[in-house]
């Protein structure tokens, strides 16, 4: 049996026994999209498949640096950090390409924790789409930098003077991908083996930066592939004594890293965004979907730009949007409508950064679009030309800081309707925490500017 043929608990046990494995790897994603997991014995796997298992709920109560939130209700010292229940998902079984023969299973929080589980949050949005008769097709697209550094050397250097795997501005470079073909070959092969296949892979404009477009898949499966792509790209790089980063913007001198999503809705096996007789071949359904995305983007930005660093990327002239606006084949807009055939007509959600949790970014993008359909929201006329140079209404302005974005999200009635009060309260509190942690830091800029002269 092949890993991607596994669909049931019985299948999961069968493949583990066929391979003679004593242990498998299981993991569940936290609020920031970090996979938290462990190896478990075959005997433990049998019991987990039957009745789930406990997983310390601190993984929903701490940040990316394992620092405990002091402002969330779900868990904390006041609850004494009990176990939360998780279920194993047999149909997520994959062979770990960097550990030949071994298997990985993703898990999902259940019971009370399911209300704030990132994967569960996306699943509820997709269930809403299903109730409306829609299926969601998505392709994630990531930009990321790769350095000839290790996890130790970047710290020893204080994250300064890092050496990229290649120098200069070499976008779409055949020279670079030929010289570094061994890494490209390994990355492509790994992604095929783990069913997160790459449709296109090329250098972007910048030193050591690549762009990978993952093949289109159904909504939840697409998000699983996205989170695993980010993780195992880092694993592959670190096994070569390199380091890959999906930070939104690691240097003021280079463009930021996007985590764009290309999406469309289907009904009864047919695409519903295409109307050959309509302007730009956009159906009424597509217009309303884009209208909802445009209208709610300022309120939901904290879910697609989730870190302090995310807002360093959202500046004019660096291929990232600064307002909620849409255009047809317009890369200066947050929403790029791409007219094509019935099958290929889609919207590219360009505001999302590579640092976003794919489950939550997709939940925001799809949820806002569904809200647009439910409420008949028309997006108005598309932006033509350079959106950065246009005057946009105040309602389309995006939050400029994570704290502002957290406040907008917390106050959003549509967000609470789409994702639930429990999720919004918990998630917005985690983003407020992140900004408070940042405010404790003294930056190099401050030291350089004020230390001597002030």
XYZ file of N, CA and C in Angstrom, residues 207-437:
693
model
N 18.788 38.027 -4.168
C 19.872 37.093 -3.894
C 19.369 35.869 -3.143
N 19.431 34.734 -3.794
C 19.067 33.483 -3.151
C 17.587 33.267 -2.941
N 16.748 33.972 -3.691
C 15.304 33.836 -3.488
C 14.682 32.996 -4.598
N 13.782 32.099 -4.203
C 13.080 31.216 -5.129
C 11.581 31.416 -4.992
N 10.865 31.008 -6.030
C 9.406 30.977 -5.973
C 8.932 29.609 -6.404
N 8.038 29.025 -5.611
C 7.453 27.726 -5.926
C 5.936 27.859 -5.971
N 5.348 27.436 -7.071
C 3.889 27.397 -7.192
C 3.449 25.946 -7.053
N 2.672 25.669 -6.005
C 2.186 24.311 -5.781
C 0.992 24.029 -6.682
N 0.845 22.773 -7.053
C -0.248 22.397 -7.938
C -1.602 22.576 -7.239
N -2.598 22.881 -8.022
C -3.942 23.143 -7.507
C -4.522 21.883 -6.867
N -5.221 22.089 -5.758
C -5.852 20.979 -5.053
C -7.115 21.491 -4.373
N -7.891 20.571 -3.795
C -9.064 20.959 -3.031
C -8.635 21.679 -1.758
N -9.527 22.527 -1.227
C -9.191 23.473 -0.175
C -8.371 22.956 0.986
N -8.871 21.975 1.746
C -8.176 21.506 2.934
C -6.885 20.783 2.566
N -6.941 20.003 1.510
C -5.757 19.293 1.038
C -4.689 20.280 0.573
N -5.104 21.362 -0.075
C -4.157 22.382 -0.533
C -3.433 23.024 0.637
N -4.166 23.294 1.726
C -3.547 23.900 2.905
C -2.592 22.928 3.587
N -2.968 21.640 3.662
C -2.046 20.632 4.196
C -0.747 20.633 3.405
N -0.866 20.668 2.098
C 0.330 20.659 1.243
C 1.172 21.909 1.467
N 0.519 23.039 1.671
C 1.247 24.293 1.866
C 2.055 24.277 3.159
N 1.432 23.841 4.263
C 2.171 23.837 5.534
C 3.319 22.843 5.490
N 3.105 21.709 4.834
C 4.170 20.720 4.739
C 5.270 21.171 3.794
N 4.900 21.887 2.733
C 5.919 22.419 1.829
C 6.853 23.366 2.564
N 6.299 24.274 3.345
C 7.141 25.218 4.080
C 8.067 24.483 5.040
N 7.516 23.543 5.792
C 8.325 22.821 6.778
C 9.444 22.017 6.123
N 9.100 21.214 5.127
C 10.094 20.291 4.594
C 11.064 20.961 3.615
N 10.705 22.126 3.092
C 11.709 22.917 2.366
C 12.810 23.344 3.335
N 12.418 23.741 4.542
C 13.411 24.095 5.566
C 14.243 22.880 5.963
N 13.577 21.733 6.120
C 14.289 20.512 6.495
C 15.318 20.147 5.432
N 14.902 20.170 4.173
C 15.811 19.811 3.082
C 17.010 20.747 3.046
N 16.760 22.041 3.201
C 17.848 23.011 3.186
C 18.804 22.777 4.362
N 18.260 22.567 5.558
C 19.124 22.412 6.730
C 19.929 21.128 6.684
N 19.428 20.107 6.021
C 20.202 18.883 5.854
C 21.394 19.094 4.909
N 21.377 20.200 4.146
C 22.517 20.568 3.296
C 23.391 21.628 3.967
N 23.111 21.921 5.231
C 23.771 23.022 5.949
C 23.460 24.369 5.304
N 22.249 24.478 4.770
C 21.700 25.742 4.299
C 20.517 26.095 5.204
N 19.940 27.256 4.961
C 18.776 27.665 5.742
C 17.798 28.409 4.852
N 16.545 27.946 4.850
C 15.477 28.594 4.087
C 14.598 29.381 5.040
N 14.187 30.576 4.619
C 13.298 31.385 5.450
C 12.078 31.834 4.657
N 10.938 31.821 5.334
C 9.689 32.304 4.772
C 9.257 33.587 5.467
N 10.211 34.294 6.104
C 9.899 35.605 6.665
C 9.310 36.503 5.590
N 8.392 37.361 5.984
C 7.752 38.248 5.002
C 8.770 39.202 4.378
N 9.700 39.711 5.168
C 10.719 40.624 4.629
C 11.929 40.593 5.563
N 12.973 39.919 5.124
C 14.116 39.734 6.012
C 15.122 40.881 5.917
N 15.047 41.678 4.850
C 16.004 42.767 4.666
C 15.335 43.922 3.936
N 15.675 45.134 4.338
C 15.125 46.308 3.661
C 15.644 46.444 2.236
N 16.708 45.732 1.913
C 17.344 45.864 0.604
C 16.748 44.943 -0.458
N 15.906 43.990 -0.031
C 15.366 43.014 -0.977
C 13.849 42.991 -0.887
N 13.177 42.585 -1.950
C 11.712 42.459 -1.886
C 11.287 41.456 -0.824
N 10.038 41.571 -0.413
C 9.506 40.640 0.577
C 9.080 39.325 -0.059
N 8.589 38.423 0.786
C 8.177 37.094 0.335
C 6.668 36.946 0.448
N 6.027 36.729 -0.671
C 4.585 36.542 -0.697
C 4.204 35.091 -0.476
N 2.973 34.909 -0.008
C 2.376 33.582 0.108
C 1.026 33.617 -0.575
N 1.045 33.913 -1.870
C -0.183 34.149 -2.622
C -1.013 32.870 -2.759
N -2.320 33.059 -2.916
C -3.233 31.939 -3.121
C -4.065 32.194 -4.367
N -4.072 31.234 -5.271
C -4.908 31.281 -6.469
C -6.123 30.391 -6.211
N -7.339 30.940 -6.379
C -8.506 30.146 -5.990
C -9.688 30.352 -6.930
N -10.537 29.337 -6.957
C -11.785 29.404 -7.713
C -12.811 28.513 -7.040
N -14.062 28.761 -7.334
C -15.159 27.948 -6.819
C -15.713 27.068 -7.936
N -16.111 25.853 -7.556
C -16.707 24.897 -8.483
C -18.025 24.409 -7.905
N -18.929 23.998 -8.782
C -20.230 23.485 -8.355
C -20.604 22.315 -9.251
N -20.908 21.187 -8.642
C -21.261 19.971 -9.399
C -20.188 19.634 -10.423
N -18.927 19.837 -10.028
C -17.807 19.488 -10.897
C -17.503 20.490 -11.986
N -18.165 21.648 -11.971
C -17.950 22.656 -13.007
C -17.542 23.991 -12.378
N -16.636 24.747 -13.036
C -16.219 26.048 -12.489
C -17.333 27.063 -12.588
N -17.439 27.930 -11.559
C -18.538 28.909 -11.538
C -18.038 30.358 -11.633
N -16.746 30.560 -11.795
C -16.221 31.922 -11.908
C -16.264 32.454 -13.341
N -16.517 31.595 -14.303
C -16.376 31.963 -15.727
C -17.738 32.245 -16.357
N -17.804 33.363 -17.090
C -18.980 33.693 -17.903
C -18.460 34.364 -19.167
N -18.491 33.645 -20.278
C -17.872 34.150 -21.501
C -18.541 35.413 -22.029
N -19.756 35.702 -21.583
C -20.468 36.879 -22.077
C -20.346 38.086 -21.151
N -19.713 37.898 -20.005
C -19.608 38.980 -19.024
C -18.303 39.745 -19.196
N -18.265 40.968 -18.662
C -17.048 41.764 -18.703
C -15.927 41.024 -17.977
N -14.781 40.964 -18.580
C -13.605 40.254 -18.060
C -13.887 38.764 -17.856
N -14.976 38.276 -18.438
C -15.396 36.878 -18.315
C -15.631 36.487 -16.858
N -15.980 37.474 -16.036
C -16.260 37.240 -14.613
C -17.753 37.004 -14.405
N -18.112 35.851 -13.865
C -19.506 35.583 -13.549
C -19.954 36.469 -12.388
N -21.256 36.538 -12.188
C -21.782 37.308 -11.059
C -21.270 36.727 -9.740
N -21.157 35.410 -9.674
C -20.636 34.757 -8.470
C -19.209 35.197 -8.194
N -18.392 35.258 -9.233
C -17.006 35.679 -9.044
C -16.933 37.133 -8.591
N -17.746 37.983 -9.196
C -17.727 39.390 -8.806
C -18.064 39.551 -7.318
N -19.062 38.821 -6.872
C -19.441 38.920 -5.463
C -18.376 38.325 -4.553
N -17.741 37.255 -4.983
C -16.655 36.642 -4.207
C -15.510 37.629 -4.041
N -15.104 38.261 -5.143
C -14.049 39.275 -5.097
C -14.511 40.479 -4.284
N -15.795 40.840 -4.428
C -16.326 41.960 -3.661
C -16.228 41.726 -2.159
N -16.532 40.507 -1.725
C -16.413 40.182 -0.313
C -14.977 40.196 0.171
N -14.068 39.654 -0.639
C -12.651 39.670 -0.279
C -12.141 41.099 -0.134
N -12.532 41.949 -1.077
C -12.092 43.338 -1.048
C -12.665 44.071 0.172
N -13.933 43.834 0.464
C -14.591 44.554 1.552
C -14.045 44.165 2.924
N -13.759 42.872 3.120
C -13.356 42.396 4.444
C -11.844 42.343 4.654
N -11.068 42.559 3.609
C -9.615 42.438 3.754
C -9.054 43.296 4.892
N -9.449 44.565 5.037
C -8.897 45.353 6.145
C -9.230 44.776 7.526
N -10.387 44.088 7.639
C -10.781 43.514 8.918
C -10.104 42.180 9.197
N -9.766 41.445 8.151
C -9.207 40.104 8.322
C -7.701 40.057 8.101
N -7.070 41.215 7.897
C -5.655 41.225 7.534
C -4.785 40.508 8.561
N -5.153 40.574 9.840
C -4.354 39.922 10.863
C -4.226 38.423 10.678
N -5.138 37.803 9.919
C -5.068 36.371 9.663
C -4.161 36.030 8.493
N -3.869 37.015 7.637
C -3.012 36.760 6.476
C -1.681 37.509 6.561
N -1.594 38.429 7.505
C -0.337 39.136 7.805
C -0.174 39.060 9.321
N 0.307 37.908 9.838
C 0.161 37.597 11.260
C 1.336 37.972 12.154
N 2.395 38.541 11.606
C 3.570 38.850 12.413
C 3.916 40.333 12.322
N 4.764 40.781 13.213
C 5.300 42.147 13.142
C 5.950 42.371 11.787
N 6.707 41.385 11.348
C 7.469 41.486 10.108
C 6.575 41.551 8.869
N 5.352 41.007 8.965
C 4.438 41.028 7.818
C 4.236 42.441 7.288
N 4.221 43.420 8.181
C 3.878 44.795 7.802
C 5.079 45.548 7.236
N 6.268 44.961 7.336
C 7.439 45.521 6.652
C 7.335 45.301 5.141
N 6.591 44.261 4.770
C 6.447 43.909 3.355
C 5.438 44.787 2.642
N 4.418 45.257 3.352
C 3.295 45.960 2.711
C 3.619 47.439 2.512
N 4.539 47.685 1.585
C 4.962 49.041 1.250
C 4.917 49.228 -0.258
N 4.711 50.457 -0.738
C 4.575 50.692 -2.177
C 5.839 50.318 -2.955
N 5.622 49.795 -4.154
C 6.712 49.590 -5.089
C 7.521 48.329 -4.902
N 7.137 47.455 -3.961
C 7.891 46.223 -3.735
C 7.034 44.986 -3.996
N 6.128 45.073 -4.959
C 5.333 43.947 -5.417
C 4.364 43.443 -4.340
N 4.042 44.275 -3.365
C 3.077 43.906 -2.341
C 2.024 45.006 -2.244
N 0.756 44.655 -2.001
C -0.313 45.655 -1.972
C -0.290 46.491 -0.696
N -0.872 47.671 -0.782
C -0.976 48.557 0.381
C -2.418 48.935 0.687
N -3.351 48.616 -0.212
C -4.776 48.855 0.027
C -5.565 47.655 -0.484
N -6.808 47.567 -0.042
C -7.682 46.508 -0.525
C -8.318 46.961 -1.836
N -7.803 46.460 -2.931
C -8.294 46.843 -4.261
C -8.113 45.666 -5.206
N -8.914 45.662 -6.269
C -8.795 44.573 -7.229
C -8.554 45.121 -8.627
N -7.934 44.289 -9.444
C -7.684 44.646 -10.830
C -7.627 43.392 -11.674
N -7.708 43.574 -12.973
C -7.624 42.465 -13.912
C -6.189 42.367 -14.398
N -5.553 41.248 -14.127
C -4.136 41.039 -14.473
C -3.282 42.217 -13.991
N -3.521 42.623 -12.771
C -2.834 43.795 -12.220
C -2.115 43.395 -10.944
N -0.780 43.324 -11.014
C 0.015 42.876 -9.874
C 0.302 43.990 -8.869
N -0.258 45.167 -9.078
C -0.137 46.214 -8.054
C -1.336 46.192 -7.109
N -2.269 45.285 -7.343
C -3.488 45.196 -6.526
C -3.422 44.018 -5.569
N -4.174 44.116 -4.494
C -4.237 43.033 -3.510
C -4.957 41.809 -4.064
N -5.895 42.046 -5.000
C -6.653 40.971 -5.620
C -6.479 41.060 -7.127
N -5.888 40.050 -7.701
C -5.628 40.021 -9.138
C -6.549 38.998 -9.796
N -7.509 39.489 -10.541
C -8.396 38.614 -11.289
C -7.677 38.174 -12.562
N -7.687 36.866 -12.799
C -6.978 36.292 -13.944
C -8.009 35.634 -14.864
N -8.438 36.340 -15.915
C -9.395 35.747 -16.846
C -8.699 34.680 -17.694
N -9.392 33.646 -17.987
C -8.822 32.596 -18.824
C -9.929 31.714 -19.343
N -9.635 30.436 -19.449
C -10.668 29.476 -19.816
C -11.597 29.273 -18.626
N -12.649 28.522 -18.841
C -13.567 28.246 -17.737
C -12.829 27.614 -16.563
N -11.895 26.736 -16.863
C -11.157 26.010 -15.836
C -10.128 26.882 -15.138
N -9.517 27.821 -15.861
C -8.382 28.565 -15.300
C -8.740 29.942 -14.748
N -9.948 30.440 -14.986
C -10.339 31.746 -14.445
C -10.325 31.680 -12.915
N -9.643 32.648 -12.304
C -9.442 32.577 -10.854
C -9.094 33.958 -10.308
N -9.014 34.052 -8.986
C -8.533 35.265 -8.342
C -7.293 34.907 -7.544
N -6.291 35.768 -7.650
C -5.063 35.609 -6.881
C -5.130 36.554 -5.679
N -5.071 35.992 -4.491
C -5.121 36.752 -3.241
C -3.678 37.091 -2.880
N -3.256 38.313 -3.263
C -1.840 38.669 -3.252
C -1.359 39.321 -1.955
N -2.271 39.664 -1.073
C -1.850 40.384 0.129
C -1.158 39.459 1.125
N -1.452 38.161 1.060
C -0.897 37.224 2.039
C 0.610 37.094 1.888
N 1.297 37.042 3.030
C 2.751 36.880 3.053
C 3.103 35.414 3.259
N 4.365 35.097 2.995
C 4.834 33.723 3.147
C 4.841 33.285 4.603
N 4.813 34.242 5.534
C 4.861 33.893 6.956
C 3.498 33.526 7.531
N 2.439 33.614 6.741
C 1.090 33.330 7.236
C 0.889 31.838 7.452
N 0.044 31.506 8.428
C -0.414 30.138 8.615
C -1.349 29.808 7.456
N -1.010 28.845 6.596
C -1.843 28.586 5.412
C -3.298 28.285 5.724
N -3.554 27.588 6.829
C -4.942 27.287 7.186
C -5.735 28.566 7.433
N -5.149 29.483 8.163
C -5.869 30.698 8.524
C -5.914 31.696 7.370
N -4.838 31.773 6.593
C -4.848 32.658 5.428
C -5.933 32.233 4.448
N -6.038 30.933 4.217
C -7.048 30.440 3.281
C -8.452 30.594 3.864
N -8.589 30.389 5.167
C -9.887 30.590 5.807
C -10.357 32.027 5.619
N -9.443 32.983 5.774
C -9.794 34.394 5.603
C -10.170 34.701 4.160
N -9.371 34.200 3.224
C -9.599 34.495 1.808
C -10.905 33.890 1.313
N -11.143 32.636 1.652
C -12.365 31.966 1.199
C -13.581 32.471 1.974
N -13.429 32.609 3.290
C -14.546 33.061 4.104
C -15.064 34.418 3.675
N -14.162 35.342 3.405
C -14.595 36.679 2.970
C -15.274 36.622 1.610
N -14.790 35.753 0.733
C -15.432 35.600 -0.567
C -16.843 35.043 -0.451
N -17.009 34.040 0.410
C -18.355 33.480 0.630
C -19.291 34.523 1.224
N -18.761 35.325 2.156
C -19.549 36.408 2.735
C -20.003 37.382 1.653
N -19.144 37.634 0.671
C -19.504 38.502 -0.443
C -20.649 37.943 -1.263
N -20.654 36.617 -1.474
C -21.739 35.979 -2.218
C -23.029 36.031 -1.414
N -22.926 35.729 -0.132
C -24.109 35.727 0.733
C -24.773 37.102 0.806
N -23.951 38.148 0.717
C -24.468 39.503 0.873
C -24.526 40.289 -0.435
N -24.256 39.615 -1.554
C -24.365 40.260 -2.864
C -23.459 41.467 -3.018
N -22.216 41.373 -2.575
C -21.290 42.509 -2.598
C -20.657 42.661 -3.977
N -20.851 43.814 -4.593
C -20.204 44.078 -5.888
C -18.889 44.807 -5.642
N -17.818 44.434 -6.329
C -16.516 45.040 -6.059
C -16.295 46.397 -6.712
N -17.227 46.837 -7.565
C -17.009 48.084 -8.291
C -16.093 47.871 -9.480
N -15.581 48.963 -10.016
C -14.720 48.879 -11.184
C -13.295 48.487 -10.794
N -12.624 47.726 -11.636
C -11.253 47.329 -11.321
C -10.280 48.498 -11.456
N -9.190 48.421 -10.724
C -8.118 49.411 -10.839
C -7.354 49.163 -12.134
N -7.135 50.219 -12.877
C -6.326 50.134 -14.098
C -5.031 50.907 -13.878
N -3.924 50.315 -14.293
C -2.636 50.977 -14.107
C -2.082 50.748 -12.713
N -1.230 51.656 -12.282
C -0.485 51.509 -11.034
C -1.349 51.868 -9.827
N -1.733 50.856 -9.067
C -2.595 51.085 -7.907
C -1.914 51.950 -6.849
N -0.583 51.876 -6.769
C 0.142 52.667 -5.773
C -0.060 54.171 -5.984
N -0.310 54.568 -7.223
C -0.436 55.989 -7.543
C -1.881 56.485 -7.510
N -2.830 55.584 -7.242
C -4.239 55.965 -7.216
C -4.636 56.464 -5.823
N -5.681 57.263 -5.787
C -6.247 57.677 -4.519
C -7.383 56.727 -4.175
N -7.250 56.033 -3.047
C -8.225 55.029 -2.651
C -9.060 55.524 -1.473
N -10.299 55.069 -1.368
C -11.147 55.490 -0.242
C -10.597 54.991 1.089
N -10.961 55.677 2.143
C -10.453 55.339 3.479
C -10.802 53.907 3.865
N -11.980 53.419 3.446
C -12.413 52.086 3.847
C -11.533 50.978 3.262
N -10.774 51.295 2.211
C -9.919 50.275 1.597
C -8.499 50.266 2.158
N -8.194 51.202 3.044
C -6.852 51.251 3.616
C -6.631 50.060 4.544
N -5.468 49.442 4.442
C -5.137 48.296 5.277
C -4.488 48.749 6.578
N -4.667 48.000 7.656
C -3.961 48.314 8.896
C -2.459 48.386 8.649
N -1.796 49.258 9.377
C -0.359 49.469 9.177
C 0.505 48.718 10.193
N -0.139 48.209 11.254
C 0.598 47.467 12.275
C -0.196 46.233 12.670
N 0.484 45.301 13.296
C -0.183 44.089 13.757
C -1.196 44.406 14.844
N -0.881 45.334 15.725
C -1.821 45.700 16.786
C -3.105 46.282 16.197
N -2.962 47.130 15.192
C -4.155 47.685 14.540
C -4.955 46.584 13.867
N -4.268 45.659 13.215
C -4.954 44.554 12.542
C -5.687 43.673 13.551
N -5.057 43.423 14.705
C -5.703 42.611 15.744
C -6.966 43.291 16.247
N -6.912 44.599 16.412
C -8.082 45.346 16.863
C -9.214 45.313 15.862
N -8.865 45.453 14.567
C -9.886 45.401 13.521
C -10.534 44.017 13.474
N -9.728 42.979 13.613
C -10.250 41.617 13.583
C -11.180 41.371 14.773
N -10.751 41.788 15.944
C -11.524 41.561 17.154
C -12.882 42.260 17.097
N -12.945 43.413 16.435
C -14.180 44.199 16.361
C -15.065 43.816 15.183
N -14.616 42.881 14.343
C -15.324 42.558 13.110
C -16.483 41.590 13.343
N -17.690 42.016 13.063
C -18.850 41.140 13.167
C -18.830 40.041 12.097
N -18.480 40.365 10.840
C -18.386 39.283 9.852
C -17.354 38.226 10.237
N -16.230 38.642 10.829
C -15.212 37.672 11.241
C -15.767 36.730 12.294
N -16.511 37.258 13.232
C -17.091 36.415 14.281
C -18.123 35.450 13.697
N -18.868 35.910 12.709
C -19.837 35.040 12.051
C -19.134 33.926 11.281
N -18.037 34.256 10.628
C -17.323 33.290 9.793
C -16.511 32.291 10.604
N -15.848 32.762 11.661
C -14.860 31.933 12.354
C -15.227 31.602 13.797
N -16.219 32.261 14.352
C -16.650 31.985 15.710
C -16.019 32.917 16.728
N -16.763 33.224 17.775
C -16.273 34.119 18.816
C -15.028 33.572 19.500
N -15.021 32.275 19.795
C -13.890 31.687 20.522
C -12.598 31.863 19.740
N -12.648 31.594 18.437
C -11.439 31.750 17.630
C -10.997 33.205 17.588
N -11.909 34.121 17.324
C -11.551 35.532 17.196
C -10.968 36.070 18.496
N -11.572 35.740 19.615
C -11.057 36.214 20.906
C -9.641 35.686 21.140
N -9.448 34.393 20.892
C -8.146 33.782 21.145
C -7.085 34.301 20.165
N -7.421 34.261 18.889
C -6.422 34.637 17.887
C -6.036 36.108 17.985
N -7.004 37.000 18.139
C -6.670 38.424 18.227
C -5.812 38.694 19.460
N -6.050 37.965 20.539
C -5.225 38.132 21.741
C -3.780 37.696 21.469
N -3.604 36.623 20.692
C -2.234 36.174 20.381
C -1.492 37.191 19.532
N -2.212 37.908 18.677
C -1.546 38.927 17.845
C -1.213 40.165 18.691
N -2.076 40.494 19.635
C -1.771 41.595 20.546
C -0.530 41.266 21.379
N -0.438 40.022 21.818
C 0.743 39.554 22.556
C 2.004 39.731 21.709
N 1.906 39.343 20.442
C 3.071 39.419 19.565
C 3.579 40.855 19.463
N 2.673 41.806 19.340
C 3.085 43.210 19.258
C 3.671 43.686 20.587
N 3.092 43.254 21.700
C 3.636 43.646 23.001
C 5.049 43.093 23.203
N 5.285 41.875 22.737
C 6.638 41.310 22.822
C 7.625 42.132 22.010
